[in-house]
């Protein structure tokens, strides 16, 4: 498909609290290489990708202080590439009970009061005086966490009260945690692993978010089907033939079809595809213009039936 004149707002916008963002955003994690087998990617390329993303209208960037290797930090790359920040740019970060230590190992059991340090670290690295959106990253790795988030969520609300955070989101959670949080305070987004053939048990959570005006921000929506993108997992082949046939009909790529499908799940669904490849960035932004027909959506929905939770 042609990518001329398509911007990150072509798929529409969504209100994250008081911030209006284009529905196609950008995930910064891939700019640092791979967390588990770090190979230093080209720094100038990463900076150019970030600047091009903003040029293409991306005004919602996902990052975190935990996105670092021995040689790269996503937050530092963002600060270098994009300061002074555009007024409409929303940088979403994440903190939680499993931060990474300085040598890169995952720690666990952070107490709620330790979240302040993580928030301050993100503020410092990004060169900001407060954070636009902070997701409470629950659970270990990308596994969905269980149990009560009340204490940690409450700690973030306190930091919001103190002016360090503007809006709070949740990540790697289930419907129970969203319901619990909404009874305590405002939630602007939920960020979970999700895609056409990934974690479809979250169909219900996606709908619950929509009912409450909470953005659903899936990650790994395309990477789960790409060899090597998730080093510890084999690529998901489910529905590959259907996705490829629909891609061909639109002169698009399978990744664009997967992104378009997620955006099709509701106006509150935002995309944060991650890439260090400039051509992929252009493709991902252009996916916001891909309009699937009703018949194509039915065919796509058929490749991975929702899983009962
Ligand atoms: N909350 C959490 O726990 C959590 C966990 C993981 C990620 N995230 C966030 O979500 C963002 C997205 O997640 P993700 O990076 O795991 O998944 P993703 O965006 O679905 O997939 C990224 C992978 O797909 C490749 N790719 C991207 N665009 C492509 C295209 N158009 N064609 C072919 N390949 C393409 C990338 O490689 P190339 O560089 O070669 O394009 C990379 O290997 C991350 O950047 C991060 O900000 C959050």
PDB file of N, CA and C in Angstrom, residues 13-22 59 88 90:
ATOM      1  N   UNK A  13      -7.888   9.592  16.707  1.00  0.00           N
ATOM      2  CA  UNK A  13      -7.196   9.988  17.943  1.00  0.00           C
ATOM      3  C   UNK A  13      -7.959   9.438  19.146  1.00  0.00           C
ATOM      4  N   UNK A  14      -7.326   9.506  20.294  1.00  0.00           N
ATOM      5  CA  UNK A  14      -7.956   9.070  21.548  1.00  0.00           C
ATOM      6  C   UNK A  14      -7.488   9.977  22.669  1.00  0.00           C
ATOM      7  N   UNK A  15      -8.338  10.192  23.606  1.00  0.00           N
ATOM      8  CA  UNK A  15      -8.044  11.072  24.723  1.00  0.00           C
ATOM      9  C   UNK A  15      -7.460  10.248  25.875  1.00  0.00           C
ATOM     10  N   UNK A  16      -6.182  10.480  26.188  1.00  0.00           N
ATOM     11  CA  UNK A  16      -5.565   9.838  27.364  1.00  0.00           C
ATOM     12  C   UNK A  16      -5.624  10.875  28.484  1.00  0.00           C
ATOM     13  N   UNK A  17      -6.643  10.813  29.296  1.00  0.00           N
ATOM     14  CA  UNK A  17      -6.834  11.888  30.265  1.00  0.00           C
ATOM     15  C   UNK A  17      -7.055  13.192  29.517  1.00  0.00           C
ATOM     16  N   UNK A  18      -6.223  14.207  29.810  1.00  0.00           N
ATOM     17  CA  UNK A  18      -6.370  15.497  29.106  1.00  0.00           C
ATOM     18  C   UNK A  18      -5.511  15.559  27.846  1.00  0.00           C
ATOM     19  N   UNK A  19      -4.894  14.446  27.453  1.00  0.00           N
ATOM     20  CA  UNK A  19      -3.977  14.442  26.303  1.00  0.00           C
ATOM     21  C   UNK A  19      -4.612  13.726  25.122  1.00  0.00           C
ATOM     22  N   UNK A  20      -4.634  14.400  23.975  1.00  0.00           N
ATOM     23  CA  UNK A  20      -5.166  13.757  22.775  1.00  0.00           C
ATOM     24  C   UNK A  20      -4.005  13.140  21.995  1.00  0.00           C
ATOM     25  N   UNK A  21      -4.072  11.837  21.779  1.00  0.00           N
ATOM     26  CA  UNK A  21      -2.974  11.185  21.047  1.00  0.00           C
ATOM     27  C   UNK A  21      -3.489  10.534  19.774  1.00  0.00           C
ATOM     28  N   UNK A  22      -2.616  10.475  18.777  1.00  0.00           N
ATOM     29  CA  UNK A  22      -2.933   9.731  17.566  1.00  0.00           C
ATOM     30  C   UNK A  22      -2.907   8.239  17.889  1.00  0.00           C
ATOM     31  N   UNK A  59       2.598  10.875  18.378  1.00  0.00           N
ATOM     32  CA  UNK A  59       2.693  11.731  19.573  1.00  0.00           C
ATOM     33  C   UNK A  59       2.383  10.941  20.848  1.00  0.00           C
ATOM     34  N   UNK A  88       2.579  18.479  22.170  1.00  0.00           N
ATOM     35  CA  UNK A  88       1.541  17.441  22.122  1.00  0.00           C
ATOM     36  C   UNK A  88       2.101  16.036  22.329  1.00  0.00           C
ATOM     37  N   UNK A  90       3.136  12.770  24.096  1.00  0.00           N
ATOM     38  CA  UNK A  90       2.841  12.058  25.344  1.00  0.00           C
ATOM     39  C   UNK A  90       3.821  10.890  25.459  1.00  0.00           C
TER      40      UNK A  90
END
